[in-house]
Amino acid sequence: MEKRPTAFFYTHGVFFVWLCLAASASCDELTLSFYSASCPSAELMVKNTVRSASDMDPTIPGKLLRLLFHDCFVEGCDASVLLQGTGTERSDPANTSLGGFSVIDSAKRLLEIFCPGTVSCADIVVLAARDAVEIAGGPVVQIPTGRRDGKVSAASNVRPNIVDTSFTMDEMIKLFLSKGLSLDDLVTLSGAHTIGSAHCGAFSDRFQQDSKGKLKLIDTSLDNAYAGELMRQCPADANPSTTVKIDPNTSFVFDNQYYQNLIAHRGLFQSDSVLLTDDRTRKLVESLAQDKVIFFESWAQSFLKLASIGVKTGEEGEIRASCPTTNA
Ligand code: HEM
């Protein structure tokens, strides 16, 4: 059953969004105070772990945010992406460039010392992504907890549920709608690409180098000078592990620069550029590019929806003792 934000307000620099079940009177499965008695310092321990990891390595926030996206879209936000082993989600090629696992493991180890068997890996993934955004300068978002960990993780579930950069707008909309996310959520959550980096292979089909080493644009929606910069960073013989910053201007800052990049035809992936060229999404791109506060408000709402996809609560799933393995 889809869970939707049913009330939203902003006060003292914090976004509050309440979640209720859309078709039932029960609003208490995920709650803001879920660990208040069982593990009062849970959120603080996760935040401190994310903060110290990010201080040492500024690429951590981007990794944690993408990890949440890939967790929630496959089997719901249930930490299925963390399970290790042959044939699990983590082993699928679409997930091999994911990172941030060691940060989740560190937070879990700490929580197991102070509150054994209490805090789910699924909640840690959500809290860590929420904290990553805040640490990178993004909005402070209150999120309800109480998710439980899934026991199923199959590589075969990844491709049908994860968006590829080659997807058309219709394909992206269809997949997002199937997760309870709207067209506006798609535009807003794509704003995650204001931080982090990408491997050359994720966008190198958008241009070519001719025999004289000159740029040949394959995707003409891309700014010529920007494509030239990308070609220099990602030459045809580049090492496959080469990465570029998705938002070259403020790569480690969570702001609305991503949308300004789109307007300047500097969206890195084809799936980014299409948000500007498509009539259904251009207006929202323009408004988010103009106003960071509007972006942050939209982000708070859409993030909550993302973090609530297919959650397991109550008697479902389990609380794993260790995030990479199920208890059984
Ligand atoms: C809408 C369709 C989307 C597509 C096609 C897409 C695709 C990609 C690709 C190909 C990469 C580069 C991976 C690599 O080469 O290492 C990437 C990076 C990233 N994506 Fe997305 N993404 C989408 C939406 C999202 C959403 C909804 C979020 C989170 C809410 C997100 C967060 C990120 C982040 C933070 C990075 C940087 C990761 C890092 O620095 O390691 N993306 N995305």
GROMACS .gro file of N, CA, C and O in nm, residues 23 25-26 35 46-47 74 133 148 163 176 186 233 235 237 280 282 298:
model
   72
   23ALA      N    1  -0.485   0.433   0.264
   23ALA     CA    2  -0.620   0.379   0.267
   23ALA      C    3  -0.654   0.313   0.401
   23ALA      O    4  -0.734   0.223   0.408
   25ALA      N    5  -0.671   0.379   0.858
   25ALA     CA    6  -0.666   0.479   0.964
   25ALA      C    7  -0.531   0.474   1.036
   25ALA      O    8  -0.495   0.564   1.109
   26SER      N    9  -0.452   0.366   1.014
   26SER     CA   10  -0.328   0.349   1.089
   26SER      C   11  -0.218   0.440   1.038
   26SER      O   12  -0.176   0.432   0.925
   35TYR      N   13   1.235   0.493   1.786
   35TYR     CA   14   1.342   0.441   1.872
   35TYR      C   15   1.358   0.522   2.002
   35TYR      O   16   1.458   0.506   2.071
   46VAL      N   17   2.401   0.736   1.406
   46VAL     CA   18   2.412   0.728   1.259
   46VAL      C   19   2.472   0.858   1.206
   46VAL      O   20   2.566   0.857   1.125
   47LYS      N   21   2.420   0.970   1.257
   47LYS     CA   22   2.468   1.099   1.205
   47LYS      C   23   2.618   1.117   1.232
   47LYS      O   24   2.693   1.161   1.144
   74VAL      N   25   1.421  -0.137  -0.545
   74VAL     CA   26   1.419  -0.282  -0.562
   74VAL      C   27   1.377  -0.347  -0.430
   74VAL      O   28   1.448  -0.334  -0.330
  133VAL      N   29   2.269   1.428   0.294
  133VAL     CA   30   2.217   1.549   0.227
  133VAL      C   31   2.238   1.670   0.317
  133VAL      O   32   2.286   1.775   0.273
  148ARG      N   33   1.168  -0.250   0.867
  148ARG     CA   34   1.236  -0.376   0.901
  148ARG      C   35   1.312  -0.427   0.779
  148ARG      O   36   1.287  -0.384   0.667
  163VAL      N   37   1.634   0.262  -1.302
  163VAL     CA   38   1.631   0.346  -1.423
  163VAL      C   39   1.770   0.346  -1.487
  163VAL      O   40   1.870   0.356  -1.417
  176PHE      N   41   0.872   0.535  -1.218
  176PHE     CA   42   0.851   0.615  -1.097
  176PHE      C   43   0.705   0.600  -1.048
  176PHE      O   44   0.682   0.585  -0.928
  186LEU      N   45   0.997   1.281  -0.978
  186LEU     CA   46   1.107   1.245  -1.068
  186LEU      C   47   1.201   1.363  -1.089
  186LEU      O   48   1.323   1.350  -1.078
  233GLN      N   49   3.807   1.478  -2.027
  233GLN     CA   50   3.815   1.397  -1.905
  233GLN      C   51   3.794   1.248  -1.932
  233GLN      O   52   3.842   1.164  -1.857
  235PRO      N   53   3.855   1.048  -2.248
  235PRO     CA   54   3.894   1.014  -2.386
  235PRO      C   55   3.857   0.869  -2.416
  235PRO      O   56   3.831   0.791  -2.324
  237ASP      N   57   4.019   0.619  -2.484
  237ASP     CA   58   4.101   0.515  -2.420
  237ASP      C   59   4.109   0.533  -2.267
  237ASP      O   60   4.199   0.483  -2.201
  280ARG      N   61   0.664   1.839  -2.033
  280ARG     CA   62   0.596   1.805  -1.908
  280ARG      C   63   0.678   1.841  -1.784
  280ARG      O   64   0.626   1.852  -1.675
  282ARG      N   65   0.976   2.079  -1.802
  282ARG     CA   66   1.061   2.199  -1.815
  282ARG      C   67   1.026   2.307  -1.712
  282ARG      O   68   1.115   2.365  -1.650
  298SER      N   69   1.051   2.093  -0.194
  298SER     CA   70   1.011   1.979  -0.278
  298SER      C   71   1.091   1.856  -0.241
  298SER      O   72   1.039   1.745  -0.236
   0.00000   0.00000   0.00000
